[in-house]
PDB file of C-alpha atoms and ligand atoms in Angstrom:
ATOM      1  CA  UNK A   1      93.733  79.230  65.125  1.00 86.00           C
ATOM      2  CA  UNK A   2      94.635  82.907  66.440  1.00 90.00           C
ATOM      3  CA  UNK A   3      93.539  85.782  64.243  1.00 90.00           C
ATOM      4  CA  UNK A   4      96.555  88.079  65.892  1.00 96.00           C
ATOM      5  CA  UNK A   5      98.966  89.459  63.730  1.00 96.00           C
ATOM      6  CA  UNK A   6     101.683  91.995  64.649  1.00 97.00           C
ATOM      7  CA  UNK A   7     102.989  94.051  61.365  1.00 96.00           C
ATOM      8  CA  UNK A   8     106.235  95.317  61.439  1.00 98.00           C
ATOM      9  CA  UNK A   9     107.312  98.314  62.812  1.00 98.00           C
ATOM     10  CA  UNK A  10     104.496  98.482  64.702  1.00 97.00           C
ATOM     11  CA  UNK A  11     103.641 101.859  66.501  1.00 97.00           C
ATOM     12  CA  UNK A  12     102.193 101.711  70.392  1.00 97.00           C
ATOM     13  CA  UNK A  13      99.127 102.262  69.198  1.00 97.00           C
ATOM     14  CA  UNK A  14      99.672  98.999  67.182  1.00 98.00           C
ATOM     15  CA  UNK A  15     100.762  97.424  70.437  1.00 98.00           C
ATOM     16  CA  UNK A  16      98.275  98.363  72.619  1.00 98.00           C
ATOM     17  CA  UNK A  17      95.473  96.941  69.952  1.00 98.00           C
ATOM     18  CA  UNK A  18      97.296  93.876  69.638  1.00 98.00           C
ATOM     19  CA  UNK A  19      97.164  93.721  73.590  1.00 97.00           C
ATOM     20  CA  UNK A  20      93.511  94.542  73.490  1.00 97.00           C
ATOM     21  CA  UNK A  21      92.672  91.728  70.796  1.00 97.00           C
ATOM     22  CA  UNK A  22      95.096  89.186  72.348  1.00 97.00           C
ATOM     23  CA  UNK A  23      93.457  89.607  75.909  1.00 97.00           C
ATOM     24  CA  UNK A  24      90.048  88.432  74.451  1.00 96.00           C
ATOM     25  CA  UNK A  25      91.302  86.269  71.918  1.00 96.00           C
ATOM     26  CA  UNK A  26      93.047  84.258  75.009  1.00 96.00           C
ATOM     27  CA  UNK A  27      90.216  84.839  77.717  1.00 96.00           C
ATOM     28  CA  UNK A  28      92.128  86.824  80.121  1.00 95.00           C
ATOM     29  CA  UNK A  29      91.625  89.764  82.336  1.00 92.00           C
ATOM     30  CA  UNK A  30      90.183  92.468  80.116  1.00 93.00           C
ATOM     31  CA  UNK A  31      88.019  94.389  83.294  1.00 95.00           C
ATOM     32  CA  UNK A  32      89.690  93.603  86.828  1.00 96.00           C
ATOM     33  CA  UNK A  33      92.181  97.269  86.739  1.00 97.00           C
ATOM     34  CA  UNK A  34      93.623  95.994  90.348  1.00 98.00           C
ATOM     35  CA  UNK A  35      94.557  92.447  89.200  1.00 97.00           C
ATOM     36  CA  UNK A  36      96.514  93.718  86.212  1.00 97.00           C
ATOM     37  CA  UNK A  37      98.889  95.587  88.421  1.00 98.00           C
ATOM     38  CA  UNK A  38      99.552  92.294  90.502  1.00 98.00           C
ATOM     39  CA  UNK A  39     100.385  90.382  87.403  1.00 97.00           C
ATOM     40  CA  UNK A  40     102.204  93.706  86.400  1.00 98.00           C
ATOM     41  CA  UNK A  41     104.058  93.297  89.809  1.00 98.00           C
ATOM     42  CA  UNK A  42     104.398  89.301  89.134  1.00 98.00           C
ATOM     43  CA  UNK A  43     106.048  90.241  85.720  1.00 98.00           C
ATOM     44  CA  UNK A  44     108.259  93.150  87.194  1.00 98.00           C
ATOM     45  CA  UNK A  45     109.710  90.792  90.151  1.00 97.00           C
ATOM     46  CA  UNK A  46     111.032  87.856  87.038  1.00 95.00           C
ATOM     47  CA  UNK A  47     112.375  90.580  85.510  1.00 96.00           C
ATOM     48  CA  UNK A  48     114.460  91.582  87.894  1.00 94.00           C
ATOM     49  CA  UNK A  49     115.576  87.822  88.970  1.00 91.00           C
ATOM     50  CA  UNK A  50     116.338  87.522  85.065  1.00 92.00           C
ATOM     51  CA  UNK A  51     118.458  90.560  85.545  1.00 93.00           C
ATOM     52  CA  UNK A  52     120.040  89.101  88.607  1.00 90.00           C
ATOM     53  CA  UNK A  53     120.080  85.903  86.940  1.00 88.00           C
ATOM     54  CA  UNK A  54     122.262  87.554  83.824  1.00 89.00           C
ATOM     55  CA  UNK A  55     124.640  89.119  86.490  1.00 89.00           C
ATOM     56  CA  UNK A  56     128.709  87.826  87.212  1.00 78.00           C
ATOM     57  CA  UNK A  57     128.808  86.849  90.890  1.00 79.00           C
ATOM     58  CA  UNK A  58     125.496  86.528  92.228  1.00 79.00           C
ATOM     59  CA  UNK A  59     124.159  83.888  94.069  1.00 81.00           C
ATOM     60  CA  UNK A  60     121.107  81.757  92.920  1.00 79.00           C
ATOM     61  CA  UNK A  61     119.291  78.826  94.321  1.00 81.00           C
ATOM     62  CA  UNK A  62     121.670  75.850  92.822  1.00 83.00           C
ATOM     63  CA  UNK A  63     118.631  73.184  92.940  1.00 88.00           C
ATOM     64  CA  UNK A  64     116.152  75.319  90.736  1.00 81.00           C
ATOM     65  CA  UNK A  65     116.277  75.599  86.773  1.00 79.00           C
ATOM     66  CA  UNK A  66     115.553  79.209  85.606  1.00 73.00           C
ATOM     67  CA  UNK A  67     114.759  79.049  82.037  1.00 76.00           C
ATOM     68  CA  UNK A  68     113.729  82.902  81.446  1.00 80.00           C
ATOM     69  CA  UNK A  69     115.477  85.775  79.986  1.00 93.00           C
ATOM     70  CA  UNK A  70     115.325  89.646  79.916  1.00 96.00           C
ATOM     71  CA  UNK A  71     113.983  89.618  76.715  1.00 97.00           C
ATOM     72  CA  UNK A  72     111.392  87.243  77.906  1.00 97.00           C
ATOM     73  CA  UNK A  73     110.553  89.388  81.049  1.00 97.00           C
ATOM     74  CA  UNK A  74     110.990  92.768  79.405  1.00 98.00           C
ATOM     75  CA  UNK A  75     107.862  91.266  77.375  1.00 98.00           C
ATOM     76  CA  UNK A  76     105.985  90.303  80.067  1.00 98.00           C
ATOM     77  CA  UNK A  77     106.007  93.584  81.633  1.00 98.00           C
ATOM     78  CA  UNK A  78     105.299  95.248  78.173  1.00 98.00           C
ATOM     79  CA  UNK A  79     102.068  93.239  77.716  1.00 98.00           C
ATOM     80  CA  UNK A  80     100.957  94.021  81.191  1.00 98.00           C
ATOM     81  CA  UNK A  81     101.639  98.054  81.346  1.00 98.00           C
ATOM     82  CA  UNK A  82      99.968  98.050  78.074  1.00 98.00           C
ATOM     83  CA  UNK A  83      96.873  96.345  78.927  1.00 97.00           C
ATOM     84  CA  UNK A  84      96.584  98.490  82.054  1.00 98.00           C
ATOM     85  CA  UNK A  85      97.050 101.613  79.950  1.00 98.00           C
ATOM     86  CA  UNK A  86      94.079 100.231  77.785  1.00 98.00           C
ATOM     87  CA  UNK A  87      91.629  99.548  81.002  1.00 97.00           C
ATOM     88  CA  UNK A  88      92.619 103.217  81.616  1.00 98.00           C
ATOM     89  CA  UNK A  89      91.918 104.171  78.296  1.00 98.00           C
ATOM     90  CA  UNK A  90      95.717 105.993  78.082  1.00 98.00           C
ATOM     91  CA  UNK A  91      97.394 106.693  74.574  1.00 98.00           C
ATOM     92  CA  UNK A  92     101.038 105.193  75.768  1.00 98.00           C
ATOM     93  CA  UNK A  93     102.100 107.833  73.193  1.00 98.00           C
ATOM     94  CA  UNK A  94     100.417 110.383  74.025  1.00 98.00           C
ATOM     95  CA  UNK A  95     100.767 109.787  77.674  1.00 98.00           C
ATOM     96  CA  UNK A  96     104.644 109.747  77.062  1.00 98.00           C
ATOM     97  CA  UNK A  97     105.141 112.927  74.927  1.00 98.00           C
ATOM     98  CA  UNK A  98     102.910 114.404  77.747  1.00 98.00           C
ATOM     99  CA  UNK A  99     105.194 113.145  80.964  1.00 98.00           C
ATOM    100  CA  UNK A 100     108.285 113.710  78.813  1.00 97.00           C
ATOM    101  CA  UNK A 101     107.334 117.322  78.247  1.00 98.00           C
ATOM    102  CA  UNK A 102     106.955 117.713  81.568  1.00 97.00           C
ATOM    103  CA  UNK A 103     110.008 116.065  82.718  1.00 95.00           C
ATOM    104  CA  UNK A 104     112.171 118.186  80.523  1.00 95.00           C
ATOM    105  CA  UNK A 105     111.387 121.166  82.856  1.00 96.00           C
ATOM    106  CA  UNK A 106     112.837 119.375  85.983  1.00 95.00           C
ATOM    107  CA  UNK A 107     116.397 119.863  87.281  1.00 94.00           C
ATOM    108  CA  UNK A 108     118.466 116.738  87.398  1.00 89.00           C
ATOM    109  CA  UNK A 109     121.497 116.544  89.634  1.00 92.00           C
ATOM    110  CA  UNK A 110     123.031 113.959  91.451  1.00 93.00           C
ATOM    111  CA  UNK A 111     123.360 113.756  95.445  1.00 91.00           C
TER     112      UNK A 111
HETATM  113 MG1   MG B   1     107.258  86.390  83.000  1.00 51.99          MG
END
């Protein structure tokens, strides 16, 4: 019986603590910092083959069943960057505001 519970409308912080309780809760990686960006990888790699997958016109292996989605894989990768933001001890929020602030002072153009 799992003691995890998501409210709604949860905030990052909410996120990240429900990342943090889940990892224990389920006995996975809560210390190796390099592993987590493999499975980060792993995740990032079927998302992008769920993207391809969703795609008009692209080829695909005919003899192998793909049963995930974006959705899916867009979760996947969310759980991962989370839980190596809390190794790291990063507010996602905080660490967002912070890159967006910066980013707002770049140029943009397009080559
Ligand atoms: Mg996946």
């Amino acid at each position: 019986m799992s003691d995890l519970f998501l409210k709604q409308n949860p905030t990052l912080k909410d996120l990240q603590e429900y990342i943090a309780k889940m990892k224990i809760e389920r006995g996975f990686n809560t210390t190796d910092k390099v592993m987590e960006c493999f499975y980060l990888m792993e995740e990032v790699g079927e998302l992008v083959k769920a993207v391809r997958k969703s795609l008009k016109n692209m080829q695909i292996d005919a003899n192998k069943t793909y049963n995930t989605s974006v959705a899916e894989e867009v979760a996947d990768v969310l759980i991962f960057l989370l839980n190596i933001a809390n190794l790291h001890g990063v507010d996602v929020e905080q660490a967002f505001r912070d890159k967006e602030e910066i980013n707002k002072t770049r140029t943009w153009k397009k080559i």
